[in-house]
Amino acid sequence: MVRAAAVLTGDFIDRLAERAAEAEELRRLPAATIDDYRRSGLPGLLLPARYGGQQAEFPEILEPIRRMAHGCASSAWTLGFYTLHNWMLALFGEQAQDEVFASGPVLCPAPLAPTGRGTPDGDGIRLSGRWSWATGVADADWILVGAICGPDDGPYPALVLLPASDIRIEDVWHTAGMRATGSNDVVIEDVWVPQHRLVKVADIYSGTAPGAALHDGSAYRWPMVPALALVAAMPALGSAERVADLYAQRLEERVLAYSGAAQKNQPAAQIRLGDARVRLGALRGLRDATVARLQDAVDGRERISRSVRAQARAAAAHIVHESRAVIADLLEASGASVHFVDNPLQRIKRDVDIICGHVVFDYDTARELAGALEAGVKVSPIAMI
């Protein structure tokens, strides 16, 4: 992951940490963070070489996002998805890519739930609808939304691309955590979109979208749900690692009330830290094994089965679920003072609590789908895998 490391410096992460409280107060990323991101090289990490990008292997996106979460989970989530969405746009046909990448990588939120309707109108559709969870939409250049498209007797789910000037943002993002993602609602009213800016969800899910053949990089053959799930899991994993680091620092200085004992000399505190490090190492191992399995299949141009895709989603859900549990265990042993609003530990906990609510991390559903497909049980053809 040399290229990814090269575009993300320690100073970049430190600045995310310095701005984390400001970002939370703003309920969006500060302009300085967006400027740093544009200069960092990260936006072009997965951008095709023909448009001036680095065209990296897909797994190279994961480490920068994990590391950014050591500074700010909301920033890692937002900037990680900006980077991912440039990869997703590279799955569209050539005409759409020529338009969207005319000036290089873009900031493109992507609320993908098909809560809009696209009705045929000439060589395109008329799109209307409302979408929630549009991360980073305040700074958007373009936007990608999910919609049910086509005639009434043959509708199909699709992703639809349009310029941000065609949308209206509604400020609804008043949340307990992940506040800086600015994931407000988007409204689109009767906007005409040409057919070349649509791609069928079935092709995106399976890794057979038009862009997969347009570029020679293996990244563009990755199936979408495993890609999305693994990317979205990294802010939680990085946050848990940061909590373990902060907990270890606290042990050096914390004296327990009433007893006057140094907490670092308490076996229970030592056990908590040792346990956290082992669990986090296991999660990184699970991530690496999951990524390797998918990358081997992609490199071999194998068809990636629904069962393998479901197992990848379940692995990502486990990473997030277990990261949250590690954070809870360490905060439980950190005392009430970590819940003052100027302490980053309480913000990290709130952020990861919100991450766990993402639909792709529904722990019961993710495990059910993986188990059902392995057992040969019929699963809905539109299940999120």
mmCIF file of C-alpha atoms in Angstrom:
data_model
loop_
_atom_site.group_PDB
_atom_site.id
_atom_site.type_symbol
_atom_site.label_atom_id
_atom_site.label_comp_id
_atom_site.label_asym_id
_atom_site.label_seq_id
_atom_site.Cartn_x
_atom_site.Cartn_y
_atom_site.Cartn_z
ATOM 1 C CA MET A 1 0.000 0.000 0.000
ATOM 2 C CA VAL A 2 2.844 2.351 -0.870
ATOM 3 C CA ARG A 3 0.859 4.854 -2.916
ATOM 4 C CA ALA A 4 -1.819 5.235 -0.261
ATOM 5 C CA ALA A 5 0.791 5.850 2.431
ATOM 6 C CA ALA A 6 2.562 8.387 0.236
ATOM 7 C CA VAL A 7 -0.488 10.647 -0.082
ATOM 8 C CA LEU A 8 -1.423 10.645 3.611
ATOM 9 C CA THR A 9 1.001 12.202 6.074
ATOM 10 C CA GLY A 10 1.009 12.278 9.847
ATOM 11 C CA ASP A 11 0.531 16.047 9.698
ATOM 12 C CA PHE A 12 -2.646 15.532 7.662
ATOM 13 C CA ILE A 13 -4.058 13.249 10.378
ATOM 14 C CA ASP A 14 -2.948 15.610 13.146
ATOM 15 C CA ARG A 15 -4.829 18.454 11.480
ATOM 16 C CA LEU A 16 -7.967 16.307 11.308
ATOM 17 C CA ALA A 17 -7.663 15.772 15.067
ATOM 18 C CA GLU A 18 -7.131 19.477 15.698
ATOM 19 C CA ARG A 19 -10.269 20.330 13.726
ATOM 20 C CA ALA A 20 -12.456 17.497 15.005
ATOM 21 C CA ALA A 21 -14.327 19.579 17.593
ATOM 22 C CA GLU A 22 -14.802 22.434 15.102
ATOM 23 C CA ALA A 23 -16.060 19.997 12.467
ATOM 24 C CA GLU A 24 -18.574 18.553 14.910
ATOM 25 C CA GLU A 25 -19.822 22.037 15.774
ATOM 26 C CA LEU A 26 -20.120 23.007 12.099
ATOM 27 C CA ARG A 27 -21.895 19.724 11.235
ATOM 28 C CA ARG A 28 -19.753 19.528 8.104
ATOM 29 C CA LEU A 29 -16.062 19.383 7.306
ATOM 30 C CA PRO A 30 -14.177 22.679 7.650
ATOM 31 C CA ALA A 31 -13.054 24.297 4.408
ATOM 32 C CA ALA A 32 -9.431 23.753 5.441
ATOM 33 C CA THR A 33 -10.019 20.003 5.608
ATOM 34 C CA ILE A 34 -11.541 19.944 2.119
ATOM 35 C CA ASP A 35 -8.568 21.953 0.841
ATOM 36 C CA ASP A 36 -6.108 19.560 2.500
ATOM 37 C CA TYR A 37 -7.937 16.600 1.011
ATOM 38 C CA ARG A 38 -7.923 18.013 -2.523
ATOM 39 C CA ARG A 39 -4.164 18.601 -2.262
ATOM 40 C CA SER A 40 -3.387 15.246 -0.654
ATOM 41 C CA GLY A 41 -3.685 13.030 -3.720
ATOM 42 C CA LEU A 42 -6.333 10.858 -2.076
ATOM 43 C CA PRO A 43 -9.182 11.933 -4.393
ATOM 44 C CA GLY A 44 -7.343 10.410 -7.352
ATOM 45 C CA LEU A 45 -6.235 7.205 -5.643
ATOM 46 C CA LEU A 46 -8.791 5.018 -7.441
ATOM 47 C CA LEU A 47 -9.376 7.370 -10.365
ATOM 48 C CA PRO A 48 -8.551 5.759 -13.739
ATOM 49 C CA ALA A 49 -5.171 6.628 -15.211
ATOM 50 C CA ARG A 50 -6.788 7.929 -18.394
ATOM 51 C CA TYR A 51 -8.268 10.775 -16.322
ATOM 52 C CA GLY A 52 -5.027 11.551 -14.491
ATOM 53 C CA GLY A 53 -5.633 9.267 -11.505
ATOM 54 C CA GLN A 54 -3.352 6.789 -9.773
ATOM 55 C CA GLN A 55 -5.533 3.789 -10.697
ATOM 56 C CA ALA A 56 -4.397 1.976 -7.542
ATOM 57 C CA GLU A 57 -5.462 -1.516 -6.562
ATOM 58 C CA PHE A 58 -8.761 -1.315 -4.695
ATOM 59 C CA PRO A 59 -7.443 -2.406 -1.254
ATOM 60 C CA GLU A 60 -5.138 0.629 -1.169
ATOM 61 C CA ILE A 61 -8.084 2.800 -0.137
ATOM 62 C CA LEU A 62 -8.531 1.020 3.193
ATOM 63 C CA GLU A 63 -5.395 2.021 5.106
ATOM 64 C CA PRO A 64 -5.739 5.792 4.545
ATOM 65 C CA ILE A 65 -9.297 5.710 5.858
ATOM 66 C CA ARG A 66 -8.320 3.652 8.900
ATOM 67 C CA ARG A 67 -5.491 6.073 9.649
ATOM 68 C CA MET A 68 -7.637 9.193 9.142
ATOM 69 C CA ALA A 69 -9.963 7.886 11.860
ATOM 70 C CA HIS A 70 -7.077 8.296 14.314
ATOM 71 C CA GLY A 71 -7.716 11.994 13.805
ATOM 72 C CA CYS A 72 -11.486 12.232 13.255
ATOM 73 C CA ALA A 73 -14.006 9.504 12.464
ATOM 74 C CA SER A 74 -16.396 11.863 10.660
ATOM 75 C CA SER A 75 -13.582 13.161 8.465
ATOM 76 C CA ALA A 76 -12.376 9.641 7.704
ATOM 77 C CA TRP A 77 -15.902 8.595 6.760
ATOM 78 C CA THR A 78 -16.570 11.598 4.528
ATOM 79 C CA LEU A 79 -13.187 11.746 2.800
ATOM 80 C CA GLY A 80 -13.129 7.967 2.469
ATOM 81 C CA PHE A 81 -16.454 7.989 0.679
ATOM 82 C CA TYR A 82 -15.431 10.870 -1.573
ATOM 83 C CA THR A 83 -12.480 8.689 -2.616
ATOM 84 C CA LEU A 84 -14.624 5.575 -3.016
ATOM 85 C CA HIS A 85 -17.202 7.397 -5.086
ATOM 86 C CA ASN A 86 -14.612 8.394 -7.680
ATOM 87 C CA TRP A 87 -14.056 4.637 -8.055
ATOM 88 C CA MET A 88 -17.802 4.095 -8.317
ATOM 89 C CA LEU A 89 -18.110 6.741 -11.019
ATOM 90 C CA ALA A 90 -15.437 4.866 -12.972
ATOM 91 C CA LEU A 91 -17.969 2.027 -13.310
ATOM 92 C CA PHE A 92 -20.200 4.144 -15.552
ATOM 93 C CA GLY A 93 -19.908 4.223 -19.330
ATOM 94 C CA GLU A 94 -17.268 6.248 -21.151
ATOM 95 C CA GLN A 95 -19.489 9.232 -22.009
ATOM 96 C CA ALA A 96 -20.514 9.744 -18.374
ATOM 97 C CA GLN A 97 -16.907 9.464 -17.208
ATOM 98 C CA ASP A 98 -15.702 11.964 -19.792
ATOM 99 C CA GLU A 99 -18.225 14.439 -18.404
ATOM 100 C CA VAL A 100 -17.706 13.921 -14.696
ATOM 101 C CA PHE A 101 -13.896 13.597 -14.786
ATOM 102 C CA ALA A 102 -13.308 16.452 -17.237
ATOM 103 C CA SER A 103 -11.273 18.258 -14.561
ATOM 104 C CA GLY A 104 -10.106 15.228 -12.581
ATOM 105 C CA PRO A 105 -11.558 13.694 -9.405
ATOM 106 C CA VAL A 106 -14.731 15.152 -7.938
ATOM 107 C CA LEU A 107 -16.556 15.367 -4.612
ATOM 108 C CA CYS A 108 -19.600 13.181 -5.177
ATOM 109 C CA PRO A 109 -21.915 12.087 -2.350
ATOM 110 C CA ALA A 110 -23.890 8.926 -3.062
ATOM 111 C CA PRO A 111 -27.117 8.230 -1.137
ATOM 112 C CA LEU A 112 -27.771 4.882 -2.804
ATOM 113 C CA ALA A 113 -31.130 3.753 -1.384
ATOM 114 C CA PRO A 114 -33.582 3.705 -4.338
ATOM 115 C CA THR A 115 -35.947 6.309 -2.897
ATOM 116 C CA GLY A 116 -36.392 8.147 -6.190
ATOM 117 C CA ARG A 117 -38.281 7.364 -9.399
ATOM 118 C CA GLY A 118 -36.969 7.812 -12.909
ATOM 119 C CA THR A 119 -39.637 7.699 -15.627
ATOM 120 C CA PRO A 120 -38.632 7.345 -19.299
ATOM 121 C CA ASP A 121 -38.475 10.590 -21.240
ATOM 122 C CA GLY A 122 -36.846 10.405 -24.679
ATOM 123 C CA ASP A 123 -33.195 9.342 -24.420
ATOM 124 C CA GLY A 124 -33.220 9.626 -20.649
ATOM 125 C CA ILE A 125 -35.409 9.820 -17.568
ATOM 126 C CA ARG A 126 -37.269 12.365 -15.498
ATOM 127 C CA LEU A 127 -36.000 11.967 -11.944
ATOM 128 C CA SER A 128 -37.771 12.952 -8.734
ATOM 129 C CA GLY A 129 -37.351 11.888 -5.133
ATOM 130 C CA ARG A 130 -35.858 12.490 -1.714
ATOM 131 C CA TRP A 131 -32.713 10.843 -0.403
ATOM 132 C CA SER A 132 -31.321 10.694 3.119
ATOM 133 C CA TRP A 133 -27.740 10.133 4.325
ATOM 134 C CA ALA A 134 -26.002 12.270 1.655
ATOM 135 C CA THR A 135 -22.602 12.400 3.332
ATOM 136 C CA GLY A 136 -20.576 15.496 2.489
ATOM 137 C CA VAL A 137 -23.289 16.953 0.279
ATOM 138 C CA ALA A 138 -22.552 20.584 1.188
ATOM 139 C CA ASP A 139 -19.308 20.445 -0.806
ATOM 140 C CA ALA A 140 -20.588 18.287 -3.670
ATOM 141 C CA ASP A 141 -19.605 18.771 -7.314
ATOM 142 C CA TRP A 142 -21.820 15.900 -8.541
ATOM 143 C CA ILE A 143 -24.199 13.493 -6.810
ATOM 144 C CA LEU A 144 -25.019 9.834 -7.336
ATOM 145 C CA VAL A 145 -28.436 8.565 -6.213
ATOM 146 C CA GLY A 146 -30.354 5.305 -6.292
ATOM 147 C CA ALA A 147 -33.684 5.178 -8.098
ATOM 148 C CA ILE A 148 -36.219 2.805 -9.609
ATOM 149 C CA CYS A 149 -36.079 3.526 -13.318
ATOM 150 C CA GLY A 150 -37.788 2.426 -16.500
ATOM 151 C CA PRO A 151 -41.415 1.820 -17.490
ATOM 152 C CA ASP A 152 -43.990 0.621 -14.990
ATOM 153 C CA ASP A 153 -44.031 -2.850 -16.541
ATOM 154 C CA GLY A 154 -40.247 -3.260 -16.438
ATOM 155 C CA PRO A 155 -38.725 -1.198 -13.619
ATOM 156 C CA TYR A 156 -35.147 -1.766 -12.501
ATOM 157 C CA PRO A 157 -32.966 -0.274 -9.736
ATOM 158 C CA ALA A 158 -30.245 1.993 -11.069
ATOM 159 C CA LEU A 159 -27.674 4.523 -9.949
ATOM 160 C CA VAL A 160 -28.192 7.938 -11.472
ATOM 161 C CA LEU A 161 -25.526 10.634 -11.833
ATOM 162 C CA LEU A 162 -26.260 14.368 -12.006
ATOM 163 C CA PRO A 163 -24.542 17.675 -11.185
ATOM 164 C CA ALA A 164 -24.996 19.052 -7.686
ATOM 165 C CA SER A 165 -26.579 22.168 -9.173
ATOM 166 C CA ASP A 166 -29.684 20.049 -9.888
ATOM 167 C CA ILE A 167 -30.408 19.232 -6.235
ATOM 168 C CA ARG A 168 -31.824 20.947 -3.168
ATOM 169 C CA ILE A 169 -30.282 20.238 0.238
ATOM 170 C CA GLU A 170 -32.507 20.054 3.320
ATOM 171 C CA ASP A 171 -30.736 20.556 6.658
ATOM 172 C CA VAL A 172 -31.847 17.618 8.791
ATOM 173 C CA TRP A 173 -28.528 16.333 10.115
ATOM 174 C CA HIS A 174 -28.941 16.919 13.857
ATOM 175 C CA THR A 175 -27.456 13.768 15.349
ATOM 176 C CA ALA A 176 -25.662 12.495 18.435
ATOM 177 C CA GLY A 177 -22.584 11.368 16.483
ATOM 178 C CA MET A 178 -20.870 11.595 13.086
ATOM 179 C CA ARG A 179 -22.099 15.168 13.055
ATOM 180 C CA ALA A 180 -19.278 16.472 10.858
ATOM 181 C CA THR A 181 -20.307 14.230 7.952
ATOM 182 C CA GLY A 182 -23.121 16.677 7.173
ATOM 183 C CA SER A 183 -25.248 13.806 5.863
ATOM 184 C CA ASN A 184 -28.281 15.928 5.036
ATOM 185 C CA ASP A 185 -31.254 15.075 2.831
ATOM 186 C CA VAL A 186 -31.336 15.734 -0.907
ATOM 187 C CA VAL A 187 -34.441 16.586 -2.927
ATOM 188 C CA ILE A 188 -34.642 16.315 -6.725
ATOM 189 C CA GLU A 189 -37.736 17.530 -8.537
ATOM 190 C CA ASP A 190 -38.436 16.520 -12.143
ATOM 191 C CA VAL A 191 -34.858 16.746 -13.429
ATOM 192 C CA TRP A 192 -34.065 15.247 -16.838
ATOM 193 C CA VAL A 193 -31.051 12.922 -16.828
ATOM 194 C CA PRO A 194 -29.614 11.400 -20.039
ATOM 195 C CA GLN A 195 -29.555 7.610 -20.277
ATOM 196 C CA HIS A 196 -25.760 7.422 -20.331
ATOM 197 C CA ARG A 197 -25.690 8.686 -16.745
ATOM 198 C CA LEU A 198 -27.526 5.587 -15.505
ATOM 199 C CA VAL A 199 -26.035 2.228 -14.602
ATOM 200 C CA LYS A 200 -27.998 -0.807 -13.431
ATOM 201 C CA VAL A 201 -27.504 -1.843 -9.816
ATOM 202 C CA ALA A 202 -27.313 -5.503 -10.827
ATOM 203 C CA ASP A 203 -24.185 -4.749 -12.869
ATOM 204 C CA ILE A 204 -22.668 -2.662 -10.078
ATOM 205 C CA TYR A 205 -23.294 -5.393 -7.483
ATOM 206 C CA SER A 206 -21.713 -8.103 -9.590
ATOM 207 C CA GLY A 207 -18.660 -6.171 -10.779
ATOM 208 C CA THR A 208 -19.775 -6.246 -14.442
ATOM 209 C CA ALA A 209 -20.588 -2.553 -14.927
ATOM 210 C CA PRO A 210 -19.495 -0.787 -18.157
ATOM 211 C CA GLY A 211 -16.400 0.744 -16.557
ATOM 212 C CA ALA A 212 -15.061 -2.696 -15.679
ATOM 213 C CA ALA A 213 -14.257 -3.213 -19.366
ATOM 214 C CA LEU A 214 -13.223 0.383 -20.065
ATOM 215 C CA HIS A 215 -10.178 0.369 -17.771
ATOM 216 C CA ASP A 216 -7.486 -2.265 -17.415
ATOM 217 C CA GLY A 217 -7.178 -2.012 -13.623
ATOM 218 C CA SER A 218 -8.535 -4.828 -11.477
ATOM 219 C CA ALA A 219 -10.068 -2.320 -9.043
ATOM 220 C CA TYR A 220 -12.963 -1.716 -11.416
ATOM 221 C CA ARG A 221 -13.995 -5.370 -11.270
ATOM 222 C CA TRP A 222 -14.578 -5.327 -7.507
ATOM 223 C CA PRO A 223 -18.218 -5.947 -6.497
ATOM 224 C CA MET A 224 -19.811 -2.901 -4.918
ATOM 225 C CA VAL A 225 -21.280 -4.125 -1.624
ATOM 226 C CA PRO A 226 -18.078 -5.743 -0.315
ATOM 227 C CA ALA A 227 -16.177 -2.647 -1.456
ATOM 228 C CA LEU A 228 -18.605 -0.293 0.274
ATOM 229 C CA ALA A 229 -18.790 -2.383 3.453
ATOM 230 C CA LEU A 230 -15.024 -2.693 3.886
ATOM 231 C CA VAL A 231 -14.465 1.017 3.240
ATOM 232 C CA ALA A 232 -17.217 1.977 5.681
ATOM 233 C CA ALA A 233 -15.786 -0.327 8.355
ATOM 234 C CA MET A 234 -12.414 1.424 8.428
ATOM 235 C CA PRO A 235 -13.481 4.529 10.389
ATOM 236 C CA ALA A 236 -14.789 2.259 13.160
ATOM 237 C CA LEU A 237 -11.617 0.156 13.253
ATOM 238 C CA GLY A 238 -9.355 3.216 13.202
ATOM 239 C CA SER A 239 -11.445 4.832 15.934
ATOM 240 C CA ALA A 240 -11.113 1.776 18.164
ATOM 241 C CA GLU A 241 -7.359 1.802 17.636
ATOM 242 C CA ARG A 242 -7.258 5.469 18.608
ATOM 243 C CA VAL A 243 -9.242 4.761 21.770
ATOM 244 C CA ALA A 244 -6.745 2.024 22.697
ATOM 245 C CA ASP A 245 -3.890 4.490 22.182
ATOM 246 C CA LEU A 246 -5.591 7.160 24.310
ATOM 247 C CA TYR A 247 -6.430 4.611 27.001
ATOM 248 C CA ALA A 248 -2.776 3.556 27.139
ATOM 249 C CA GLN A 249 -1.742 7.200 27.535
ATOM 250 C CA ARG A 250 -4.246 7.705 30.336
ATOM 251 C CA LEU A 251 -2.800 4.770 32.233
ATOM 252 C CA GLU A 252 0.506 6.630 32.471
ATOM 253 C CA GLU A 253 -1.038 9.533 34.368
ATOM 254 C CA ARG A 254 -4.350 8.460 35.906
ATOM 255 C CA VAL A 255 -4.560 8.092 39.673
ATOM 256 C CA LEU A 256 -7.709 6.402 40.973
ATOM 257 C CA ALA A 257 -9.931 8.428 43.261
ATOM 258 C CA TYR A 258 -10.041 7.506 46.961
ATOM 259 C CA SER A 259 -7.393 4.760 46.707
ATOM 260 C CA GLY A 260 -4.646 6.985 45.299
ATOM 261 C CA ALA A 261 -3.343 4.041 43.280
ATOM 262 C CA ALA A 262 -1.836 4.534 39.822
ATOM 263 C CA GLN A 263 -4.194 2.872 37.380
ATOM 264 C CA LYS A 264 -1.325 1.502 35.284
ATOM 265 C CA ASN A 265 -0.400 -0.755 38.225
ATOM 266 C CA GLN A 266 -3.850 -2.309 38.353
ATOM 267 C CA PRO A 267 -4.036 -5.793 36.757
ATOM 268 C CA ALA A 268 -7.593 -5.149 35.566
ATOM 269 C CA ALA A 269 -6.459 -2.081 33.613
ATOM 270 C CA GLN A 270 -3.554 -3.996 32.108
ATOM 271 C CA ILE A 271 -5.892 -6.818 31.076
ATOM 272 C CA ARG A 272 -8.246 -4.381 29.341
ATOM 273 C CA LEU A 273 -5.407 -2.910 27.301
ATOM 274 C CA GLY A 274 -3.899 -6.274 26.385
ATOM 275 C CA ASP A 275 -7.324 -7.626 25.437
ATOM 276 C CA ALA A 276 -8.044 -4.610 23.227
ATOM 277 C CA ARG A 277 -4.761 -4.940 21.345
ATOM 278 C CA VAL A 278 -5.372 -8.641 20.626
ATOM 279 C CA ARG A 279 -8.949 -8.056 19.473
ATOM 280 C CA LEU A 280 -7.942 -5.173 17.221
ATOM 281 C CA GLY A 281 -5.144 -7.245 15.716
ATOM 282 C CA ALA A 282 -7.638 -10.007 14.998
ATOM 283 C CA LEU A 283 -9.915 -7.525 13.238
ATOM 284 C CA ARG A 284 -7.081 -6.335 11.026
ATOM 285 C CA GLY A 285 -6.352 -9.973 10.222
ATOM 286 C CA LEU A 286 -10.001 -10.598 9.311
ATOM 287 C CA ARG A 287 -9.968 -7.545 7.063
ATOM 288 C CA ASP A 288 -6.770 -8.653 5.335
ATOM 289 C CA ALA A 289 -8.033 -12.200 4.793
ATOM 290 C CA THR A 290 -11.353 -10.946 3.414
ATOM 291 C CA VAL A 291 -9.616 -8.511 1.074
ATOM 292 C CA ALA A 292 -7.149 -11.157 -0.124
ATOM 293 C CA ARG A 293 -9.946 -13.572 -0.979
ATOM 294 C CA LEU A 294 -11.752 -10.969 -3.048
ATOM 295 C CA GLN A 295 -8.607 -9.629 -4.694
ATOM 296 C CA ASP A 296 -7.494 -13.132 -5.712
ATOM 297 C CA ALA A 297 -10.867 -13.718 -7.368
ATOM 298 C CA VAL A 298 -10.762 -10.339 -9.101
ATOM 299 C CA ASP A 299 -7.208 -10.907 -10.344
ATOM 300 C CA GLY A 300 -8.232 -14.322 -11.647
ATOM 301 C CA ARG A 301 -11.277 -12.802 -13.377
ATOM 302 C CA GLU A 302 -13.446 -15.259 -11.488
ATOM 303 C CA ARG A 303 -17.132 -14.727 -10.938
ATOM 304 C CA ILE A 304 -17.520 -13.694 -7.303
ATOM 305 C CA SER A 305 -20.463 -15.636 -5.931
ATOM 306 C CA ARG A 306 -23.218 -14.115 -3.820
ATOM 307 C CA SER A 307 -22.060 -16.317 -0.961
ATOM 308 C CA VAL A 308 -18.539 -14.858 -1.036
ATOM 309 C CA ARG A 309 -19.936 -11.345 -1.274
ATOM 310 C CA ALA A 310 -22.237 -11.996 1.694
ATOM 311 C CA GLN A 311 -19.334 -13.342 3.742
ATOM 312 C CA ALA A 312 -17.401 -10.146 3.006
ATOM 313 C CA ARG A 313 -20.332 -8.036 4.179
ATOM 314 C CA ALA A 314 -20.587 -10.133 7.347
ATOM 315 C CA ALA A 315 -16.847 -9.708 7.986
ATOM 316 C CA ALA A 316 -17.161 -5.921 7.662
ATOM 317 C CA ALA A 317 -20.158 -5.911 10.002
ATOM 318 C CA HIS A 318 -18.171 -7.941 12.531
ATOM 319 C CA ILE A 319 -15.259 -5.485 12.337
ATOM 320 C CA VAL A 320 -17.608 -2.608 13.168
ATOM 321 C CA HIS A 321 -19.540 -4.511 15.858
ATOM 322 C CA GLU A 322 -16.333 -5.643 17.590
ATOM 323 C CA SER A 323 -14.667 -2.220 17.273
ATOM 324 C CA ARG A 324 -17.644 -0.733 19.087
ATOM 325 C CA ALA A 325 -17.340 -3.365 21.804
ATOM 326 C CA VAL A 326 -13.620 -2.642 22.281
ATOM 327 C CA ILE A 327 -14.371 1.064 22.648
ATOM 328 C CA ALA A 328 -17.102 0.346 25.207
ATOM 329 C CA ASP A 329 -14.807 -1.894 27.253
ATOM 330 C CA LEU A 330 -12.020 0.686 27.375
ATOM 331 C CA LEU A 331 -14.311 3.609 28.199
ATOM 332 C CA GLU A 332 -15.867 1.551 30.972
ATOM 333 C CA ALA A 333 -12.442 1.392 32.580
ATOM 334 C CA SER A 334 -11.553 5.042 31.941
ATOM 335 C CA GLY A 335 -13.685 6.817 34.519
ATOM 336 C CA ALA A 336 -16.383 9.474 34.237
ATOM 337 C CA SER A 337 -13.979 12.219 33.177
ATOM 338 C CA VAL A 338 -13.776 10.860 29.607
ATOM 339 C CA HIS A 339 -17.354 12.037 29.067
ATOM 340 C CA PHE A 340 -16.535 15.735 29.304
ATOM 341 C CA VAL A 341 -17.192 17.285 25.904
ATOM 342 C CA ASP A 342 -13.564 18.372 25.465
ATOM 343 C CA ASN A 343 -12.382 14.752 25.716
ATOM 344 C CA PRO A 344 -12.109 13.041 22.327
ATOM 345 C CA LEU A 345 -13.020 9.638 23.795
ATOM 346 C CA GLN A 346 -16.677 10.523 24.233
ATOM 347 C CA ARG A 347 -16.904 11.853 20.684
ATOM 348 C CA ILE A 348 -15.292 8.712 19.287
ATOM 349 C CA LYS A 349 -17.815 6.544 21.128
ATOM 350 C CA ARG A 350 -20.746 8.566 19.798
ATOM 351 C CA ASP A 351 -19.363 8.460 16.282
ATOM 352 C CA VAL A 352 -18.915 4.697 16.244
ATOM 353 C CA ASP A 353 -22.367 4.179 17.756
ATOM 354 C CA ILE A 354 -23.769 5.988 14.715
ATOM 355 C CA ILE A 355 -21.577 4.051 12.266
ATOM 356 C CA CYS A 356 -23.028 0.830 13.664
ATOM 357 C CA GLY A 357 -26.464 1.978 12.560
ATOM 358 C CA HIS A 358 -25.547 1.943 8.855
ATOM 359 C CA VAL A 359 -27.714 -0.559 6.990
ATOM 360 C CA VAL A 360 -24.738 -2.514 5.656
ATOM 361 C CA PHE A 361 -23.636 -3.209 9.258
ATOM 362 C CA ASP A 362 -26.932 -4.681 10.460
ATOM 363 C CA TYR A 363 -25.216 -7.504 12.316
ATOM 364 C CA ASP A 364 -28.132 -9.922 12.338
ATOM 365 C CA THR A 365 -28.942 -9.410 8.668
ATOM 366 C CA ALA A 366 -25.314 -9.644 7.560
ATOM 367 C CA ARG A 367 -24.773 -12.934 9.383
ATOM 368 C CA GLU A 368 -28.141 -14.301 8.270
ATOM 369 C CA LEU A 369 -27.374 -13.631 4.595
ATOM 370 C CA ALA A 370 -23.930 -15.226 4.841
ATOM 371 C CA GLY A 371 -25.290 -18.290 6.602
ATOM 372 C CA ALA A 372 -28.315 -18.675 4.358
ATOM 373 C CA LEU A 373 -26.291 -18.534 1.146
ATOM 374 C CA GLU A 374 -23.705 -20.990 2.420
ATOM 375 C CA ALA A 375 -26.507 -23.351 3.431
ATOM 376 C CA GLY A 376 -28.135 -23.060 0.009
ATOM 377 C CA VAL A 377 -31.231 -21.217 1.218
ATOM 378 C CA LYS A 378 -32.922 -18.954 -1.337
ATOM 379 C CA VAL A 379 -32.174 -15.256 -0.753
ATOM 380 C CA SER A 380 -33.927 -12.274 -2.352
ATOM 381 C CA PRO A 381 -32.259 -11.271 -5.636
ATOM 382 C CA ILE A 382 -32.166 -7.642 -4.490
ATOM 383 C CA ALA A 383 -30.580 -8.381 -1.081
ATOM 384 C CA MET A 384 -27.703 -5.994 -0.347
ATOM 385 C CA ILE A 385 -24.805 -8.280 -1.214
#
